[in-house]
C-alpha cells in the first residue's frame, strides 16, 4: 500500500539538489516521486505538494513542476492550488492554450479559495500579455485585442481587492503605457502615471520583496530612475531563502525588458537591468549576458548594495572580457570562442613570437579546417566584442589534437589587447565547493559570464571537471579560478553522462583541459 512517512527526506533531497543547481539530481527526485504518487494508495499530503511545486517554480524547473502536478491530478489530487501551479508551468513552457482553460475554470469556480481566484485572474492577464508580447505585431487587430483582454483581467483582479492586489494594478500601468507607445487605445483604463502614483502611496512602508518590485516598476513608469534603482537593490538584496528567487526575478526582468522596453543603451536603464540580470543568474545557476554597453556600465558602476560580489572582483572579471573573442569564418559563421595568451608561456621565451596569440580548441580552428565544424586560419577571424575589434587569424603556431588545443597567431591589431593571465590549477579540496567561471560566446548569443552552478567536480593531471553552465559556442573559452580570474583550463566539451574523475559512475559535467597539460604537450611537440 505504501505511505508518506518520509516526506521530510524527499523535500530535503529536492531542496539540496535545487540549491546546488544539480538538475540531474532534481530530475531523479521528481521521477521517483512521480512513480510513488501513482503507486501509493495513501494520498500525497497537499501541504507538501504545495511546497514542492513552489520549490520547483522558484528555480524555474517548469518541466518537473508540470510532471509532479500532472501526477497529482491523475491521482485525484488536482485541487485549485495544484492546478494553478500546473498552469504556471504550462505558461512558462509556452503551452498557453491548456493553461487558459485551467485558469478560466479556477477563476469561475466560486468554491475556489479566494487567493487562488486572485492568482488565476492575474495569470490570465499574464497569458494574454504574453500572447501580445510574443507576436510583436502591434498593428494586428487580434493582438490589440489580446492586449485589451490582458488589461481586462488585470483590472478585474485589482478591483477584486485593491489593497492586496497591487501586482495586478502595476500590470495595468505597464500595459496602458505600452498601449500608448504602440498607438493602441486604452482609454477605458486609468492614466498610467496617475495609477503609478496611487500604487506608490498604497505600497508605502512595506518591506515585502514583491512590494519592493512593484514600487520599482512604478518608479520606472514615472521615469524616476534613482528611486527605481534603489528599490531594485533592496529587492535583490532579499535573503535567498525567502520568497524571492529565480522565478520572481525572471518575472520582474521579463516585465522590465519585454513590456517596458528597457535596454542597455540608456545608462539609467542599464544600471537597473544589470542588478536584475546578475542576481537572476546567481539564483538560477546560469549566465550573465553582457553587451558592450553593459561592460562599460558595469566597470563604472557602484556595486554597493548589490551584495555578495565585491566591486574589484567584478571589475577584474570585466577586464578579462577584452581578451576574449568569438571565432568566426570570414563569411560570418560562428564557430567558437578563444582568448589571448602570452606565447612565451607555451612556446618559451626564444620562440620569436612576441605578440599575443589566441588559444582555442582544435575542433574550433584546425589545419585546413579538416576537423568537422572547425575553420582554417586563412578563412577565419576573431571578433573581440568588448573592444570592438575584428582581427584576421594568421596561422597555427602550436597545437595538440589529443588535448583539443590550438595556438593561433593573429594579424596586426589596431589596438593591442592584454593577455589573460595563466596559471596551473592549484590543489583543490572538493568538499569546500570551490568554483570556476567561464566567459565566452554560448550558442548564437553575446559575450556571457557563466558564474553560477560553478562547482569544481574533479581534476587529474590533464582534465578539469566543473558544473559551470555552457552551451555550444563556448568551446575554446577560458576557465577562470575563483579568486583572481586567472585561467586554469581551456573549456572544450560537456555532457549529461561524463565519467567521473574521482570515483566510479558518471555525472553531468563540463570538461576543460588543464593549462599546465597544454603547456607541456605543446612544448613537447616543438622540442620532442
Coordinates of C-alpha atoms in Angstrom, one line a residue:
X1 CA 0.0 0.0 0.0
X2 CA 2.7 2.5 1.0
X3 CA 2.7 5.7 3.0
X4 CA 4.3 9.1 3.1
X5 CA 6.3 9.0 6.3
X6 CA 9.5 10.1 4.6
X7 CA 8.2 13.4 3.1
X8 CA 10.7 15.4 5.0
X9 CA 13.5 13.4 3.5
X10 CA 12.1 13.8 0.0
X11 CA 11.8 17.6 0.4
X12 CA 15.3 17.8 1.8
X13 CA 16.8 15.9 -1.1
X14 CA 14.9 18.1 -3.6
X15 CA 16.0 21.3 -1.8
X16 CA 19.6 20.2 -1.7
X17 CA 19.6 19.4 -5.5
X18 CA 17.9 22.7 -6.3
X19 CA 20.2 24.7 -4.1
X20 CA 23.3 23.3 -5.8
X21 CA 21.7 23.6 -9.3
X22 CA 22.1 19.8 -9.7
X23 CA 19.4 19.4 -12.4
X24 CA 20.2 15.7 -12.8
X25 CA 19.5 15.2 -9.1
X26 CA 16.3 17.3 -9.3
X27 CA 15.1 15.1 -12.2
X28 CA 15.9 11.9 -10.3
X29 CA 14.0 13.0 -7.2
X30 CA 11.0 14.0 -9.3
X31 CA 11.0 10.8 -11.3
X32 CA 10.9 8.8 -8.1
X33 CA 8.2 11.0 -6.6
X34 CA 6.0 10.7 -9.7
X35 CA 6.2 6.9 -9.6
X36 CA 5.4 6.8 -5.9
X37 CA 2.4 9.1 -6.3
X38 CA 1.0 6.8 -9.0
X39 CA 1.6 3.6 -6.9
X40 CA 0.8 4.7 -3.4
X41 CA -2.7 4.3 -2.1
X42 CA -2.4 7.0 0.6
X43 CA -2.9 10.5 -0.9
X44 CA 0.1 12.7 -1.1
X45 CA -0.3 15.5 1.5
X46 CA -1.3 18.7 -0.2
X47 CA 0.8 20.9 2.0
X48 CA 3.9 19.0 0.9
X49 CA 2.7 19.1 -2.7
X50 CA 2.4 22.9 -2.4
X51 CA 5.9 23.3 -1.0
X52 CA 7.4 21.0 -3.7
X53 CA 5.7 22.8 -6.5
X54 CA 6.7 26.1 -5.1
X55 CA 10.3 25.0 -4.7
X56 CA 10.4 23.9 -8.3
X57 CA 8.8 27.1 -9.5
X58 CA 11.3 29.2 -7.6
X59 CA 14.2 27.7 -9.6
X60 CA 12.2 27.7 -12.9
X61 CA 12.1 23.9 -13.2
X62 CA 8.9 24.1 -15.1
X63 CA 9.2 20.6 -16.7
X64 CA 9.5 18.9 -13.3
X65 CA 6.7 21.2 -12.0
X66 CA 4.3 20.0 -14.7
X67 CA 5.4 16.4 -14.1
X68 CA 4.5 16.5 -10.4
X69 CA 1.3 18.5 -10.9
X70 CA 0.1 16.0 -13.6
X71 CA 0.9 13.1 -11.3
X72 CA -1.1 14.7 -8.5
X73 CA -4.0 15.4 -10.9
X74 CA -4.1 11.9 -12.2
X75 CA -4.2 10.6 -8.6
X76 CA -7.3 12.7 -7.9
X77 CA -5.5 15.5 -6.1
X78 CA -5.9 18.2 -8.7
X79 CA -7.3 20.9 -6.4
X80 CA -7.3 24.6 -7.2
X81 CA -3.7 25.3 -5.9
X82 CA -2.2 22.3 -7.7
X83 CA -3.9 23.2 -11.0
X84 CA -3.0 26.8 -10.7
X85 CA 0.7 25.8 -10.2
X86 CA 0.3 23.5 -13.1
X87 CA -1.0 26.3 -15.3
X88 CA 2.0 28.4 -14.2
X89 CA 4.3 25.7 -15.5
X90 CA 2.4 25.5 -18.7
X91 CA 2.5 29.2 -19.3
X92 CA 6.3 29.4 -18.8
X93 CA 6.7 26.4 -21.1
X94 CA 4.7 28.2 -23.8
X95 CA 1.7 25.9 -23.6
X96 CA -0.8 28.8 -23.3
X97 CA -4.0 27.1 -24.6
X98 CA -4.2 24.4 -21.9
X99 CA -3.2 26.9 -19.2
X100 CA -6.0 29.3 -20.2
X101 CA -8.6 26.6 -19.9
X102 CA -7.4 25.6 -16.4
X103 CA -7.2 29.2 -15.2
X104 CA -10.7 30.1 -16.5
X105 CA -12.1 27.2 -14.6
X106 CA -10.4 28.2 -11.3
X107 CA -11.5 31.9 -11.8
X108 CA -15.1 31.0 -12.5
X109 CA -15.5 28.5 -9.7
X110 CA -17.0 30.2 -6.6
X111 CA -15.7 27.3 -4.4
X112 CA -12.1 28.1 -5.3
X113 CA -10.2 29.7 -2.4
X114 CA -10.1 33.5 -2.8
X115 CA -6.3 33.5 -3.1
X116 CA -6.4 31.1 -5.9
X117 CA -9.0 33.1 -7.8
X118 CA -6.9 36.2 -7.4
X119 CA -3.9 34.3 -8.8
X120 CA -5.9 32.7 -11.6
X121 CA -7.2 36.1 -12.7
X122 CA -3.7 37.6 -12.7
X123 CA -2.3 34.6 -14.6
X124 CA -4.9 35.1 -17.3
X125 CA -3.7 38.6 -17.6
X126 CA -0.2 37.3 -17.9
X127 CA -1.2 34.8 -20.5
X128 CA -2.8 37.4 -22.8
X129 CA 0.0 39.8 -22.2
X130 CA 2.5 37.1 -23.3
X131 CA 0.5 36.5 -26.5
X132 CA 0.7 40.2 -27.3
X133 CA 4.4 40.5 -26.5
X134 CA 5.4 37.3 -28.3
X135 CA 3.5 38.3 -31.5
X136 CA 5.4 41.6 -31.9
X137 CA 2.6 42.8 -34.2
X138 CA 1.1 45.9 -32.5
X139 CA -0.8 46.8 -35.7
X140 CA -2.6 43.5 -35.8
X141 CA -6.3 43.7 -34.6
X142 CA -6.1 40.3 -32.9
X143 CA -3.0 41.2 -31.0
X144 CA -4.5 44.6 -30.0
X145 CA -7.5 42.6 -28.6
X146 CA -5.1 40.3 -26.7
X147 CA -3.6 43.4 -25.0
X148 CA -7.0 44.7 -24.1
X149 CA -8.1 41.3 -22.8
X150 CA -4.9 41.2 -20.6
X151 CA -5.8 44.7 -19.3
X152 CA -9.4 43.5 -18.5
X153 CA -8.1 40.6 -16.5
X154 CA -5.6 42.6 -14.5
X155 CA -8.1 45.4 -13.9
X156 CA -10.6 42.8 -12.7
X157 CA -8.0 41.4 -10.3
X158 CA -7.1 44.8 -8.9
X159 CA -10.8 45.7 -8.3
X160 CA -11.4 42.4 -6.5
X161 CA -9.1 43.6 -3.7
X162 CA -7.3 47.0 -4.3
X163 CA -5.4 46.7 -1.0
X164 CA -3.9 43.3 -1.7
X165 CA -3.7 43.0 -5.5
X166 CA -1.2 45.8 -6.3
X167 CA 0.6 43.4 -8.6
X168 CA -2.5 43.4 -10.8
X169 CA -2.5 47.2 -10.7
X170 CA 1.1 47.6 -11.7
X171 CA 0.5 45.4 -14.7
X172 CA -2.4 47.7 -15.7
X173 CA 0.1 50.6 -15.5
X174 CA 2.7 48.7 -17.7
X175 CA 0.1 47.6 -20.2
X176 CA -1.5 51.1 -20.6
X177 CA 1.9 52.6 -21.0
X178 CA 2.7 50.0 -23.7
X179 CA -0.6 50.6 -25.4
X180 CA 0.1 54.3 -25.6
X181 CA 3.6 53.7 -27.1
X182 CA 2.1 51.2 -29.6
X183 CA -0.7 53.6 -30.6
X184 CA -3.5 51.3 -29.2
X185 CA -6.5 52.8 -27.4
X186 CA -6.7 52.0 -23.7
X187 CA -8.9 54.9 -22.7
X188 CA -11.2 52.8 -20.5
X189 CA -8.4 52.4 -18.0
X190 CA -6.7 55.0 -15.7
X191 CA -3.8 57.1 -16.9
X192 CA -0.7 55.1 -16.3
X193 CA 1.2 57.8 -14.4
X194 CA -1.8 58.6 -12.2
X195 CA -2.2 54.9 -11.3
X196 CA 1.5 54.5 -10.6
X197 CA 1.3 57.3 -8.0
X198 CA -1.7 55.7 -6.4
X199 CA 0.3 52.4 -6.2
X200 CA 3.3 54.1 -4.6
X201 CA 1.1 55.7 -2.0
X202 CA -0.6 52.3 -1.3
X203 CA 2.7 50.5 -1.1
X204 CA 4.5 52.8 1.3
X205 CA 6.3 51.3 4.2
X206 CA 6.1 47.7 3.2
X207 CA 9.4 45.7 3.1
X208 CA 7.8 42.7 1.4
X209 CA 10.1 41.8 -1.6
X210 CA 7.2 41.7 -4.1
X211 CA 6.1 45.2 -2.9
X212 CA 9.6 46.5 -3.5
X213 CA 9.4 45.1 -7.1
X214 CA 6.0 46.9 -7.5
X215 CA 7.4 50.1 -6.2
X216 CA 10.5 49.8 -8.5
X217 CA 8.2 49.4 -11.5
X218 CA 6.0 52.3 -10.5
X219 CA 9.1 54.5 -10.4
X220 CA 10.1 53.2 -13.9
X221 CA 6.6 54.3 -15.1
X222 CA 7.3 57.8 -13.7
X223 CA 10.9 57.7 -15.0
X224 CA 12.2 58.2 -11.5
X225 CA 15.4 56.2 -12.2
X226 CA 17.4 56.7 -8.9
X227 CA 14.3 55.6 -6.9
X228 CA 13.8 52.6 -9.2
X229 CA 17.4 51.6 -8.9
X230 CA 17.3 51.8 -5.1
X231 CA 14.2 49.7 -4.9
X232 CA 15.9 47.1 -7.2
X233 CA 18.9 46.9 -4.9
X234 CA 16.6 46.3 -1.9
X235 CA 14.6 43.8 -3.9
X236 CA 17.5 41.6 -5.0
X237 CA 19.2 42.0 -1.6
X238 CA 16.4 39.9 0.0
X239 CA 17.7 36.8 1.6
X240 CA 18.0 33.8 -0.9
X241 CA 16.0 31.6 1.5
X242 CA 13.0 34.0 1.4
X243 CA 10.2 34.3 -1.1
X244 CA 12.3 35.9 -3.9
X245 CA 14.2 33.5 -6.1
X246 CA 14.8 32.9 -9.8
X247 CA 11.2 32.7 -10.7
X248 CA 10.3 36.1 -9.3
X249 CA 13.4 37.7 -10.6
X250 CA 12.8 36.3 -14.1
X251 CA 9.3 37.6 -14.0
X252 CA 10.5 41.1 -13.0
X253 CA 13.2 41.1 -15.6
X254 CA 10.8 39.9 -18.3
X255 CA 8.4 42.7 -17.4
X256 CA 11.1 45.3 -17.5
X257 CA 12.5 44.2 -20.8
X258 CA 9.5 43.0 -22.7
X259 CA 6.8 45.3 -21.6
X260 CA 8.7 48.5 -20.6
X261 CA 11.3 48.0 -23.3
X262 CA 14.3 49.0 -21.1
X263 CA 17.7 48.4 -22.8
X264 CA 21.3 48.8 -22.0
X265 CA 21.6 51.7 -24.5
X266 CA 20.4 54.1 -21.7
X267 CA 22.7 54.4 -18.7
X268 CA 19.9 54.7 -16.1
X269 CA 18.2 51.7 -17.6
X270 CA 21.4 49.7 -17.9
X271 CA 22.1 50.1 -14.2
X272 CA 18.7 48.7 -13.4
X273 CA 19.0 45.8 -15.8
X274 CA 22.4 44.9 -14.5
X275 CA 21.2 44.5 -11.0
X276 CA 18.3 42.2 -12.1
X277 CA 20.3 40.1 -14.6
X278 CA 23.2 39.5 -12.2
X279 CA 21.0 38.4 -9.4
X280 CA 18.9 36.2 -11.6
X281 CA 22.0 34.4 -12.8
X282 CA 23.2 34.0 -9.2
X283 CA 19.9 32.4 -8.2
X284 CA 19.3 30.2 -11.3
X285 CA 22.8 28.9 -12.0
X286 CA 23.1 30.4 -15.4
X287 CA 24.8 33.1 -17.4
X288 CA 25.0 36.9 -17.2
X289 CA 24.9 38.1 -20.8
X290 CA 26.8 41.3 -21.4
X291 CA 26.6 43.7 -24.3
X292 CA 29.4 46.1 -24.9
X293 CA 27.3 48.8 -23.3
X294 CA 26.8 46.5 -20.2
X295 CA 30.6 46.1 -19.8
X296 CA 31.2 49.8 -19.8
X297 CA 28.4 50.5 -17.4
X298 CA 29.5 47.8 -15.0
X299 CA 33.1 49.0 -15.0
X300 CA 31.9 52.4 -13.9
X301 CA 29.1 51.2 -11.6
X302 CA 28.9 51.4 -7.8
X303 CA 28.2 47.9 -6.7
X304 CA 27.5 48.8 -3.1
X305 CA 24.1 47.2 -2.3
X306 CA 24.3 44.5 -5.0
X307 CA 25.8 42.5 -2.2
X308 CA 27.9 39.4 -2.1
X309 CA 30.1 40.4 -5.1
X310 CA 33.0 42.9 -4.4
X311 CA 33.5 45.7 -6.8
X312 CA 37.1 45.0 -7.6
X313 CA 36.4 41.3 -8.2
X314 CA 33.7 42.2 -10.7
X315 CA 36.0 44.8 -12.4
X316 CA 38.8 42.3 -12.8
X317 CA 36.4 39.8 -14.4
X318 CA 35.1 42.5 -16.7
X319 CA 38.7 43.4 -17.7
X320 CA 39.2 39.8 -18.9
X321 CA 36.4 40.4 -21.5
X322 CA 38.7 42.5 -23.6
X323 CA 40.9 39.4 -24.2
X324 CA 38.1 37.0 -25.2
X325 CA 37.0 36.6 -28.9
X326 CA 34.3 35.0 -30.8
X327 CA 35.9 33.0 -33.6
X328 CA 34.0 33.2 -36.9
X329 CA 34.5 32.3 -40.6
X330 CA 35.1 35.3 -42.9
X331 CA 31.6 34.7 -44.2
X332 CA 30.2 35.3 -40.7
X333 CA 29.5 31.7 -39.4
X334 CA 30.1 31.5 -35.6
X335 CA 32.5 28.7 -34.7
X336 CA 33.5 29.0 -31.1
X337 CA 35.5 31.1 -28.6
X338 CA 39.1 31.9 -28.0
X339 CA 41.3 34.1 -25.8
X340 CA 44.6 36.0 -25.9
X341 CA 47.6 34.4 -24.1
X342 CA 51.3 35.1 -23.8
X343 CA 53.1 32.9 -26.4
X344 CA 56.1 32.6 -24.1
X345 CA 54.1 30.5 -21.6
X346 CA 53.6 27.8 -24.2
X347 CA 56.5 28.3 -26.7
X348 CA 59.3 29.5 -24.5
X349 CA 61.0 32.9 -24.4
X350 CA 63.1 32.2 -27.6
X351 CA 60.2 31.3 -29.9
X352 CA 60.4 34.6 -31.8
X353 CA 56.7 35.2 -31.3
X354 CA 56.2 38.3 -29.2
X355 CA 52.6 39.4 -29.9
X356 CA 49.6 37.9 -28.0
X357 CA 48.3 34.7 -29.6
X358 CA 44.8 33.1 -29.5
X359 CA 44.3 29.9 -27.6
X360 CA 41.2 27.9 -28.6
X361 CA 40.2 24.3 -29.4
X362 CA 41.5 22.2 -32.2
X363 CA 37.9 21.5 -33.1
X364 CA 37.3 25.2 -33.5
X365 CA 40.5 26.1 -35.5
X366 CA 42.3 23.3 -37.3
X367 CA 44.8 23.0 -40.2
X368 CA 42.9 23.4 -43.4
X369 CA 39.7 23.1 -41.5
X370 CA 39.9 19.3 -41.5
X371 CA 38.0 18.8 -38.3
X372 CA 34.3 19.0 -39.0
X373 CA 32.8 22.3 -37.8
X374 CA 36.2 24.0 -37.5
X375 CA 37.7 26.8 -39.5
X376 CA 41.1 27.0 -41.3
X377 CA 43.1 30.0 -40.1
X378 CA 43.1 31.6 -43.5
X379 CA 39.3 31.6 -43.6
X380 CA 38.7 32.8 -40.0
X381 CA 38.7 35.9 -37.8
X382 CA 38.5 36.8 -34.2
X383 CA 35.9 39.3 -33.1
X384 CA 36.7 40.9 -29.7
X385 CA 33.3 42.2 -28.8
X386 CA 34.3 44.2 -25.7
X387 CA 36.9 46.3 -27.7
X388 CA 35.0 46.3 -31.0
X389 CA 37.9 44.8 -33.0
X390 CA 37.8 42.1 -35.6
X391 CA 41.2 40.6 -36.4
X392 CA 42.1 38.0 -39.1
X393 CA 43.5 34.7 -37.9
X394 CA 47.1 34.2 -39.2
X395 CA 48.5 30.7 -38.7
X396 CA 48.7 27.8 -36.3
X397 CA 51.9 28.0 -34.3
X398 CA 51.3 25.2 -31.9
X399 CA 48.7 22.5 -31.3
X400 CA 47.9 19.2 -29.7
X401 CA 45.0 17.3 -31.2
X402 CA 44.7 14.8 -28.2
X403 CA 44.2 17.8 -25.9
X404 CA 41.9 19.6 -28.3
X405 CA 44.2 22.7 -28.1
X406 CA 45.4 25.1 -30.7
X407 CA 47.5 28.3 -30.6
X408 CA 46.9 30.7 -33.4
X409 CA 48.8 33.9 -34.3
X410 CA 46.8 37.0 -35.4
X411 CA 47.1 39.7 -38.0
X412 CA 48.3 43.0 -36.5
X413 CA 45.8 44.5 -34.1
X414 CA 44.6 48.1 -34.4
X415 CA 44.7 48.2 -30.6
X416 CA 46.9 45.7 -28.8
X417 CA 44.9 43.9 -26.0
X418 CA 46.1 42.4 -22.8
X419 CA 46.5 38.6 -22.4
X420 CA 44.6 36.5 -19.9
X421 CA 46.8 35.6 -17.0
X422 CA 47.6 31.9 -16.8
X423 CA 48.4 29.5 -14.0
X424 CA 48.3 25.8 -13.4
X425 CA 45.3 24.8 -11.2
X426 CA 46.0 24.8 -7.5
X427 CA 45.3 21.8 -5.3
X428 CA 41.6 21.6 -4.5
X429 CA 39.6 20.4 -1.5
X430 CA 36.4 19.5 -3.3
X431 CA 34.4 19.4 -0.1
X432 CA 34.8 23.2 0.1
X433 CA 32.9 23.5 -3.2
X434 CA 35.4 25.8 -4.9
X435 CA 34.1 27.5 -8.0
X436 CA 35.4 28.2 -11.5
X437 CA 34.0 30.7 -14.0
X438 CA 33.7 30.7 -17.8
X439 CA 33.5 33.7 -20.1
X440 CA 32.7 33.1 -23.8
X441 CA 30.1 33.2 -26.5
X442 CA 27.5 30.4 -25.9
X443 CA 25.2 29.5 -28.8
X444 CA 24.3 32.4 -31.0
X445 CA 24.4 34.8 -28.1
X446 CA 26.6 37.7 -26.9
X447 CA 29.6 37.6 -24.6
X448 CA 28.4 35.9 -21.4
X449 CA 29.7 35.2 -17.9
X450 CA 28.9 31.7 -16.7
X451 CA 29.4 32.3 -13.0
X452 CA 26.8 30.2 -11.1
X453 CA 26.4 26.5 -10.6
X454 CA 30.1 26.6 -10.9
X455 CA 31.4 23.9 -8.6
X456 CA 34.7 22.1 -9.3
X457 CA 33.8 18.4 -9.5
X458 CA 37.2 16.9 -10.0
X459 CA 40.5 17.0 -11.8
X460 CA 43.6 15.0 -12.7
X461 CA 46.8 15.9 -14.4
X462 CA 45.0 16.7 -17.7
X463 CA 41.3 17.1 -17.2
X464 CA 39.2 19.5 -15.2
X465 CA 35.5 18.9 -14.4
X466 CA 33.0 21.6 -13.3
X467 CA 29.3 22.3 -13.5
X468 CA 29.6 25.9 -14.8
X469 CA 26.8 26.2 -17.4
X470 CA 27.9 26.4 -21.0
X471 CA 26.4 25.8 -24.5
X472 CA 27.7 25.1 -28.0
X473 CA 29.8 28.1 -28.9
X474 CA 31.5 28.1 -25.5
X475 CA 34.2 25.8 -26.9
X476 CA 37.5 27.5 -26.6
X477 CA 36.5 29.7 -23.7
X478 CA 38.8 30.3 -20.7
X479 CA 38.0 28.7 -17.4
X480 CA 38.9 31.1 -14.6
X481 CA 39.8 30.4 -11.0
X482 CA 37.5 31.7 -8.2
X483 CA 39.6 34.4 -6.6
X484 CA 41.8 36.1 -9.2
X485 CA 40.3 35.5 -12.6
X486 CA 43.4 33.5 -13.8
X487 CA 42.9 30.9 -16.5
X488 CA 43.3 27.4 -15.2
X489 CA 41.8 25.4 -18.1
X490 CA 40.6 25.6 -21.7
X491 CA 36.9 24.6 -22.0
X492 CA 36.2 22.1 -24.7
X493 CA 33.2 19.8 -24.0
X494 CA 30.5 18.7 -21.7
X495 CA 27.8 16.1 -21.4
X496 CA 25.0 14.5 -19.3
X497 CA 27.0 11.4 -18.5
X498 CA 30.6 12.3 -18.2
X499 CA 32.8 9.6 -16.5
X500 CA 33.8 10.8 -13.0
X501 CA 37.4 11.7 -12.5
X502 CA 37.2 10.8 -8.8
X503 CA 35.2 7.6 -8.2
X504 CA 33.0 5.5 -10.4
X505 CA 30.0 6.2 -12.5
X506 CA 29.0 9.3 -14.4
X507 CA 27.7 12.8 -13.7
X508 CA 26.5 15.9 -15.6
X509 CA 29.7 17.9 -16.1
X510 CA 31.6 20.2 -18.4
X511 CA 35.3 19.4 -19.2
X512 CA 38.3 21.6 -19.6
X513 CA 41.9 20.9 -20.4
X514 CA 44.4 22.0 -17.8
X515 CA 46.6 24.9 -18.9
X516 CA 49.6 23.1 -17.5
X517 CA 48.9 20.0 -19.6
X518 CA 48.5 22.1 -22.7
X519 CA 51.8 23.9 -21.9
X520 CA 53.7 20.6 -21.6
X521 CA 52.1 19.0 -24.6
X522 CA 52.8 21.9 -27.0
X523 CA 56.3 22.2 -25.6
X524 CA 57.0 18.5 -26.3
X525 CA 55.6 18.9 -29.9
X526 CA 58.0 21.6 -30.5
X527 CA 61.1 20.1 -28.9
X528 CA 60.4 16.4 -28.8

